[in-house]
Structure formats: C-alpha cells, structure tokens
Short mmCIF file of C-alpha atoms in Angstrom, two decimals:
data_model
loop_
_atom_site.label_atom_id
_atom_site.label_comp_id
_atom_site.label_asym_id
_atom_site.label_seq_id
_atom_site.Cartn_x
_atom_site.Cartn_y
_atom_site.Cartn_z
CA UNK A 245 -21.61 -0.02 -14.20
CA UNK A 246 -21.80 -2.43 -11.27
CA UNK A 247 -22.06 -1.26 -7.67
CA UNK A 248 -18.57 -2.57 -6.96
CA UNK A 249 -17.07 -0.64 -9.87
CA UNK A 250 -18.85 2.54 -8.83
CA UNK A 251 -17.79 2.11 -5.21
CA UNK A 252 -14.14 1.55 -6.16
CA UNK A 253 -14.01 4.56 -8.44
CA UNK A 254 -15.76 6.77 -5.90
CA UNK A 255 -13.35 5.56 -3.22
CA UNK A 256 -10.44 6.56 -5.46
CA UNK A 257 -11.87 10.05 -5.80
CA UNK A 258 -12.44 10.51 -2.06
CA UNK A 259 -9.02 9.08 -1.22
CA UNK A 260 -7.29 11.48 -3.60
CA UNK A 261 -9.19 14.48 -2.21
CA UNK A 262 -8.23 13.50 1.35
CA UNK A 263 -4.55 13.13 0.42
CA UNK A 264 -4.45 16.59 -1.14
CA UNK A 265 -6.37 18.12 1.76
CA UNK A 266 -4.25 16.56 4.52
CA UNK A 267 -0.95 17.29 2.79
CA UNK A 268 -2.01 20.88 2.19
CA UNK A 269 -2.93 21.38 5.85
CA UNK A 270 0.25 19.72 7.12
CA UNK A 271 2.56 21.65 4.83
CA UNK A 272 0.88 25.05 4.90
CA UNK A 273 -0.24 25.29 8.50
CA UNK A 274 2.48 27.83 9.20
CA UNK A 275 4.13 26.20 12.18
CA UNK A 276 7.62 27.45 12.93
CA UNK A 277 10.39 25.36 11.37
CA UNK A 278 11.99 22.65 13.43
CA UNK A 279 15.51 21.37 13.39
CA UNK A 280 14.88 17.65 13.22
CA UNK A 281 12.16 16.79 10.71
CA UNK A 282 11.71 13.91 8.26
CA UNK A 283 13.39 14.59 4.98
CA UNK A 284 10.33 14.04 2.78
CA UNK A 285 7.79 16.27 4.47
CA UNK A 286 10.39 18.93 5.05
CA UNK A 287 11.06 19.56 1.41
CA UNK A 288 7.82 18.64 -0.34
CA UNK A 289 5.94 21.91 -0.44
CA UNK A 290 7.46 24.57 1.76
CA UNK A 291 10.92 26.01 1.83
CA UNK A 292 10.47 27.07 5.48
CA UNK A 293 11.26 23.65 6.91
CA UNK A 294 14.71 22.63 8.04
CA UNK A 295 15.81 19.03 7.66
CA UNK A 296 18.50 16.78 9.08
CA UNK A 297 21.30 16.85 6.55
CA UNK A 298 22.23 13.39 5.27
CA UNK A 299 24.52 12.21 2.51
CA UNK A 300 21.48 11.05 0.53
CA UNK A 301 19.48 14.26 0.82
CA UNK A 302 18.94 15.58 -2.73
CA UNK A 303 18.51 19.17 -3.84
CA UNK A 304 15.22 20.78 -2.82
CA UNK A 305 13.92 21.06 -6.38
CA UNK A 306 13.84 17.27 -6.79
CA UNK A 307 10.88 17.08 -4.40
CA UNK A 308 8.85 19.01 -6.94
CA UNK A 309 8.18 15.59 -8.43
CA UNK A 310 5.39 15.23 -5.87
CA UNK A 311 3.53 17.92 -7.81
CA UNK A 312 3.89 15.83 -10.96
CA UNK A 313 2.73 12.69 -9.15
CA UNK A 314 -0.39 14.36 -7.79
CA UNK A 315 -1.14 15.98 -11.15
CA UNK A 316 -0.95 12.62 -12.89
CA UNK A 317 -3.05 11.00 -10.16
CA UNK A 318 -5.66 13.70 -10.70
CA UNK A 319 -5.68 12.69 -14.35
CA UNK A 320 -6.14 9.08 -13.26
CA UNK A 321 -9.08 10.05 -11.03
CA UNK A 322 -10.82 11.57 -14.07
CA UNK A 323 -9.75 8.98 -16.62
CA UNK A 324 -10.83 5.99 -14.50
CA UNK A 325 -14.46 6.79 -15.30
CA UNK A 326 -13.91 6.13 -19.00
CA UNK A 327 -14.77 2.70 -20.36
CA UNK A 328 -11.29 2.19 -21.81
CA UNK A 329 -9.78 2.42 -18.32
CA UNK A 330 -12.11 -0.09 -16.66
CA UNK A 331 -9.97 -3.24 -16.81
CA UNK A 332 -6.78 -1.57 -15.60
CA UNK A 333 -8.62 0.34 -12.85
CA UNK A 334 -10.85 -2.42 -11.52
CA UNK A 335 -8.63 -5.48 -11.98
CA UNK A 336 -5.16 -3.94 -12.06
CA UNK A 337 -5.10 -1.10 -9.56
CA UNK A 338 -8.02 -2.44 -7.50
CA UNK A 339 -8.01 -0.80 -4.04
CA UNK A 340 -4.24 -0.24 -4.02
CA UNK A 341 -4.69 3.47 -4.70
CA UNK A 342 -7.04 3.78 -1.73
CA UNK A 343 -4.64 1.89 0.55
CA UNK A 344 -1.73 3.98 -0.72
CA UNK A 345 -3.70 7.14 0.04
CA UNK A 346 -4.36 6.00 3.61
CA UNK A 347 -0.64 5.32 4.08
CA UNK A 348 0.23 8.66 2.49
CA UNK A 349 -2.07 10.46 4.93
CA UNK A 350 -0.67 8.47 7.87
CA UNK A 351 2.86 9.39 6.84
CA UNK A 352 1.95 13.08 6.76
CA UNK A 353 0.21 12.99 10.14
CA UNK A 354 2.90 10.94 11.92
CA UNK A 355 5.60 13.33 10.76
CA UNK A 356 7.29 15.08 13.66
CA UNK A 357 10.54 16.31 15.12
CA UNK A 358 11.75 13.15 16.87
CA UNK A 359 13.88 10.32 15.52
CA UNK A 360 11.32 7.70 16.56
CA UNK A 361 8.59 9.42 14.57
CA UNK A 362 10.86 9.67 11.55
CA UNK A 363 11.63 5.96 11.90
CA UNK A 364 7.93 5.08 12.14
CA UNK A 365 7.38 7.25 9.08
CA UNK A 366 10.07 5.28 7.26
CA UNK A 367 8.21 2.02 7.89
CA UNK A 368 4.95 3.64 6.76
CA UNK A 369 6.71 4.76 3.60
CA UNK A 370 8.05 1.23 3.10
CA UNK A 371 4.47 -0.05 3.22
CA UNK A 372 3.44 2.72 0.83
CA UNK A 373 6.18 1.65 -1.57
CA UNK A 374 5.05 -1.99 -1.37
CA UNK A 375 1.46 -1.04 -2.20
CA UNK A 376 2.29 1.33 -5.05
CA UNK A 377 4.77 -1.16 -6.46
CA UNK A 378 2.11 -3.88 -6.42
CA UNK A 379 -0.21 -1.63 -8.43
CA UNK A 380 2.65 -0.77 -10.77
CA UNK A 381 3.59 -4.45 -11.19
CA UNK A 382 0.01 -5.46 -11.96
CA UNK A 383 -0.31 -2.77 -14.60
CA UNK A 384 3.08 -3.46 -16.12
CA UNK A 385 2.60 -7.22 -16.25
CA UNK A 386 -1.07 -7.71 -17.05
CA UNK A 387 -2.47 -4.41 -18.36
CA UNK A 388 -0.09 -2.81 -20.86
CA UNK A 389 -1.22 0.58 -22.18
CA UNK A 390 -3.66 0.37 -25.09
CA UNK A 391 -3.20 4.01 -26.05
CA UNK A 392 -1.44 7.19 -24.97
CA UNK A 393 -4.20 8.03 -22.48
CA UNK A 394 -3.63 4.72 -20.70
CA UNK A 395 0.07 5.43 -20.66
CA UNK A 396 -0.28 8.99 -19.32
CA UNK A 397 -3.11 8.63 -16.83
CA UNK A 398 -2.77 5.04 -15.60
CA UNK A 399 0.77 3.78 -16.05
CA UNK A 400 2.84 6.94 -15.52
CA UNK A 401 1.22 7.97 -12.19
CA UNK A 402 1.84 4.63 -10.51
CA UNK A 403 5.24 4.13 -12.12
CA UNK A 404 6.58 7.43 -10.81
CA UNK A 405 4.72 7.03 -7.50
CA UNK A 406 6.31 3.61 -6.89
CA UNK A 407 9.80 4.73 -7.87
CA UNK A 408 9.68 7.89 -5.78
CA UNK A 409 8.31 6.20 -2.67
CA UNK A 410 11.31 3.87 -2.90
CA UNK A 411 13.55 6.95 -2.82
CA UNK A 412 11.51 8.51 -0.01
CA UNK A 413 11.71 5.37 2.11
CA UNK A 414 15.50 5.28 1.85
CA UNK A 415 15.74 8.99 2.66
CA UNK A 416 13.66 8.59 5.79
CA UNK A 417 15.67 5.63 7.06
CA UNK A 418 18.86 7.63 6.51
CA UNK A 419 17.37 10.55 8.45
CA UNK A 420 16.19 8.30 11.29
CA UNK A 421 19.21 6.01 11.73
CA UNK A 422 22.48 7.95 12.16
CA UNK A 423 24.49 4.74 11.75
CA UNK A 424 23.50 4.62 8.09
CA UNK A 425 24.44 8.22 7.43
CA UNK A 426 28.08 7.86 6.52
CA UNK A 427 29.94 8.03 3.23
CA UNK A 428 30.42 4.26 2.91
CA UNK A 429 26.80 3.17 3.39
CA UNK A 430 25.52 6.15 1.42
CA UNK A 431 27.78 5.31 -1.51
CA UNK A 432 26.60 1.69 -1.43
CA UNK A 433 22.97 2.86 -1.42
CA UNK A 434 23.59 5.15 -4.38
CA UNK A 435 25.28 2.38 -6.34
CA UNK A 436 22.35 0.09 -5.51
CA UNK A 437 19.90 2.69 -6.83
CA UNK A 438 22.00 3.05 -9.95
CA UNK A 439 21.93 -0.70 -10.56
CA UNK A 440 18.17 -0.81 -9.94
CA UNK A 441 17.55 2.11 -12.29
CA UNK A 442 19.73 0.60 -15.00
CA UNK A 443 18.07 -2.79 -14.54
CA UNK A 444 14.69 -1.32 -15.44
CA UNK A 445 16.12 -0.36 -18.83
CA UNK A 446 16.35 -4.05 -19.70
CA UNK A 447 13.78 -6.59 -20.81
CA UNK A 448 12.70 -9.13 -18.20
CA UNK A 449 10.33 -12.02 -18.84
CA UNK A 450 9.25 -10.45 -22.11
CA UNK A 451 8.21 -7.24 -20.36
CA UNK A 452 9.23 -4.03 -22.07
CA UNK A 453 11.74 -1.49 -20.83
CA UNK A 454 10.52 1.07 -18.30
CA UNK A 455 12.40 4.28 -18.88
CA UNK A 456 9.97 6.24 -16.68
CA UNK A 457 10.83 4.20 -13.58
CA UNK A 458 14.53 4.48 -14.41
CA UNK A 459 14.28 8.21 -15.08
CA UNK A 460 12.62 8.79 -11.70
CA UNK A 461 15.55 7.14 -9.92
CA UNK A 462 17.98 9.12 -12.09
CA UNK A 463 16.17 12.32 -11.10
CA UNK A 464 16.86 11.59 -7.43
CA UNK A 465 20.50 10.70 -8.10
CA UNK A 466 21.06 13.93 -10.01
CA UNK A 467 19.57 15.84 -7.08
CA UNK A 468 21.94 14.05 -4.70
CA UNK A 469 24.92 14.92 -6.91
CA UNK A 470 23.90 18.58 -6.96
CA UNK A 471 23.42 18.87 -3.20
CA UNK A 472 26.30 16.66 -2.08
CA UNK A 473 28.93 17.94 -4.51
CA UNK A 474 31.34 18.73 -1.66
CA UNK A 475 31.60 15.03 -0.77
CA UNK A 476 33.68 13.52 -3.56
CA UNK A 477 32.66 9.87 -3.13
CA UNK A 478 28.95 10.75 -3.09
CA UNK A 479 29.36 13.10 -6.05
CA UNK A 480 31.16 10.47 -8.13
CA UNK A 481 28.78 7.64 -7.19
CA UNK A 482 25.62 9.64 -7.87
CA UNK A 483 26.97 11.19 -11.08
CA UNK A 484 28.16 7.88 -12.51
CA UNK A 485 24.99 6.04 -11.44
CA UNK A 486 22.69 8.66 -12.96
CA UNK A 487 24.86 8.73 -16.08
CA UNK A 488 24.61 4.95 -16.47
CA UNK A 489 20.82 5.11 -16.12
CA UNK A 490 20.46 7.98 -18.58
CA UNK A 491 22.80 6.21 -20.99
CA UNK A 492 20.59 3.13 -20.78
CA UNK A 493 17.51 5.26 -21.46
CA UNK A 494 19.16 6.78 -24.54
CA UNK A 495 20.10 3.29 -25.73
CA UNK A 496 16.49 2.14 -25.36
CA UNK A 497 15.21 5.18 -27.25
CA UNK A 498 17.77 4.68 -30.01
CA UNK A 499 16.83 1.00 -30.33
CA UNK A 500 13.13 1.83 -30.50
CA UNK A 501 13.58 4.59 -33.07
CA UNK A 502 15.89 2.42 -35.16
CA UNK A 503 13.41 -0.48 -35.03
CA UNK A 504 10.59 1.87 -36.05
CA UNK A 505 12.45 3.16 -39.09
CA UNK A 506 13.57 -0.33 -40.08
CA UNK A 507 9.96 -1.54 -39.93
CA UNK A 508 8.80 1.47 -41.90
CA UNK A 509 11.49 0.96 -44.53
CA UNK A 510 10.65 -2.74 -44.87
CA UNK A 511 6.97 -1.95 -45.28
CA UNK A 512 7.71 0.63 -47.96
CA UNK A 513 10.02 -1.84 -49.69
CA UNK A 514 7.28 -4.46 -49.60
CA UNK A 515 4.82 -2.03 -51.17
CA UNK A 516 7.29 -1.16 -53.91
CA UNK A 517 7.95 -4.82 -54.69
CA UNK A 518 4.24 -5.59 -54.89
CA UNK A 519 3.51 -2.78 -57.37
CA UNK A 520 2.56 -4.14 -60.81
CA UNK A 521 4.99 -3.53 -63.62
CA UNK A 522 3.91 -0.75 -65.95
CA UNK A 523 3.92 -1.95 -69.59
#
C-alpha cells in the first residue's frame, strides 16, 4: 500500500470519528431547547429541540435516516481497507469523504438560534450536497459495484448521503427564508423533488436505475405528507410525488425480475436443446 493510499484511508477514519464526536456533543450537550433552530440539527438525534415549523418539515422519524447514513459510513470506513475497495475508494471517492466530514462538522458547529446562522448553515449544506453528489456521481459513473459488499459499503452510503443532504439543504433554506415558506413555493418544491426522484428511476447515458436515491427522496416526501396532512395542497403534492417515485421503483424491480427469469428460462431452453438425443 502506497503512502498516499494509507494517508487517504487514515484520513477517512479520522474524519468519520470527528463527525460522530462533534455531532454527539452538539446534540447531547443538554442545552435547553430554543424556539428558532435549524430544522436538521433540531430533529436529528434529540426530541428536546423545537424547530421553526415550515410546510416542508417532515415527521420527526424521517431524520432517523442519519443513523442509517452513519452506520453505512462506518461500514465504508472498515471496508475501504480491503483490496477489492481500493479503486473506488482511492480514485472514486478520493478526499470527498474528508471534505464532506469537514462541512458536516461546520454545519453542526454553526447551528444556532438566529435566522442568519440557519441561512449560513443552508449554504454549508449546499456545499456538503455538492461534495457528496460528486462522490456519488464518480462511483455511479466510473466504479459500478463489483459485488454486494461494494454495493452496501461504498455505493449505498454515498447515494443516501447525497440524496439526504439535498433534502436537508432545502429544509434549511425554507427555515431561514420566510418568503419561501408558503403553500405555493412549498408545493412547487415538492413537485420538483418528485420529478427528481422519479427521474432517477430511469436510464441515462447507459447508467442503470438508482432506486436507492429515489427511495431516499420518497422517504422525505412521505414524512412531509405525514406531518403536513392538515394542509391539503402539501398533502396531495407530497403523497402523489412519493407515490409516483415508489411506482417507478416497483416498475424497475418488476422489469429486473422479469428480465432475470426470461434470461434463466432462455438458458434452460438452450441447455435442453443442446442435450443429445437418447437412442
């Protein structure tokens, strides 16, 4: 293993440890709840925080996805040391995980009870989304999974991370800019998320479908529908959008299963036709 490879992998480990440590301190320090906090930090780990109510704020349980993201990233931190993960880690993810961790920590530390801090946090989250999406794009385009371990510990962490930071960025902008927080703009945003989620169920430039990215967006939309059920336009938009995404996912699964059985049947038919005749 070269010095560069060792340094990169070690940096990934240290960055992950710092993210977990800082987020734990920020979310469990026991400060009294405040009335005007960023949406993301308010609902990640502790139910004691109060948040500014917006039309895009999903149900509290949806933020449990951060636990899944960090669990999968922990798997990545371990799996990156295996030889089979070298190309994707060194040439695909590069230092994007380290940069994303720095932005994640900055987001947690900037968090506060003023609109300006929430707005700054939103821009930090936008940068975090750009970085995680770049890692996701590299993996998706140039380093497709070679096995289930690649899929689970390399692709899934950065796919869900990128999709959820997109959601988090939008939530923070809605919490920071009151002008955006109305039924019209919120409905437009939900429809846009629905289109984006459905779009990832399609093939583009010979790249395969990405139901995980789509499902992450659908998860947020379902949470919005649950929390905002008293606002009819938001309820309809989020329910229909999530339904369209989930319908697309089911269509992809059906197509894949059907193709698998067709291939299997054709192979069996080929074997039968090649069998010698018994005299």
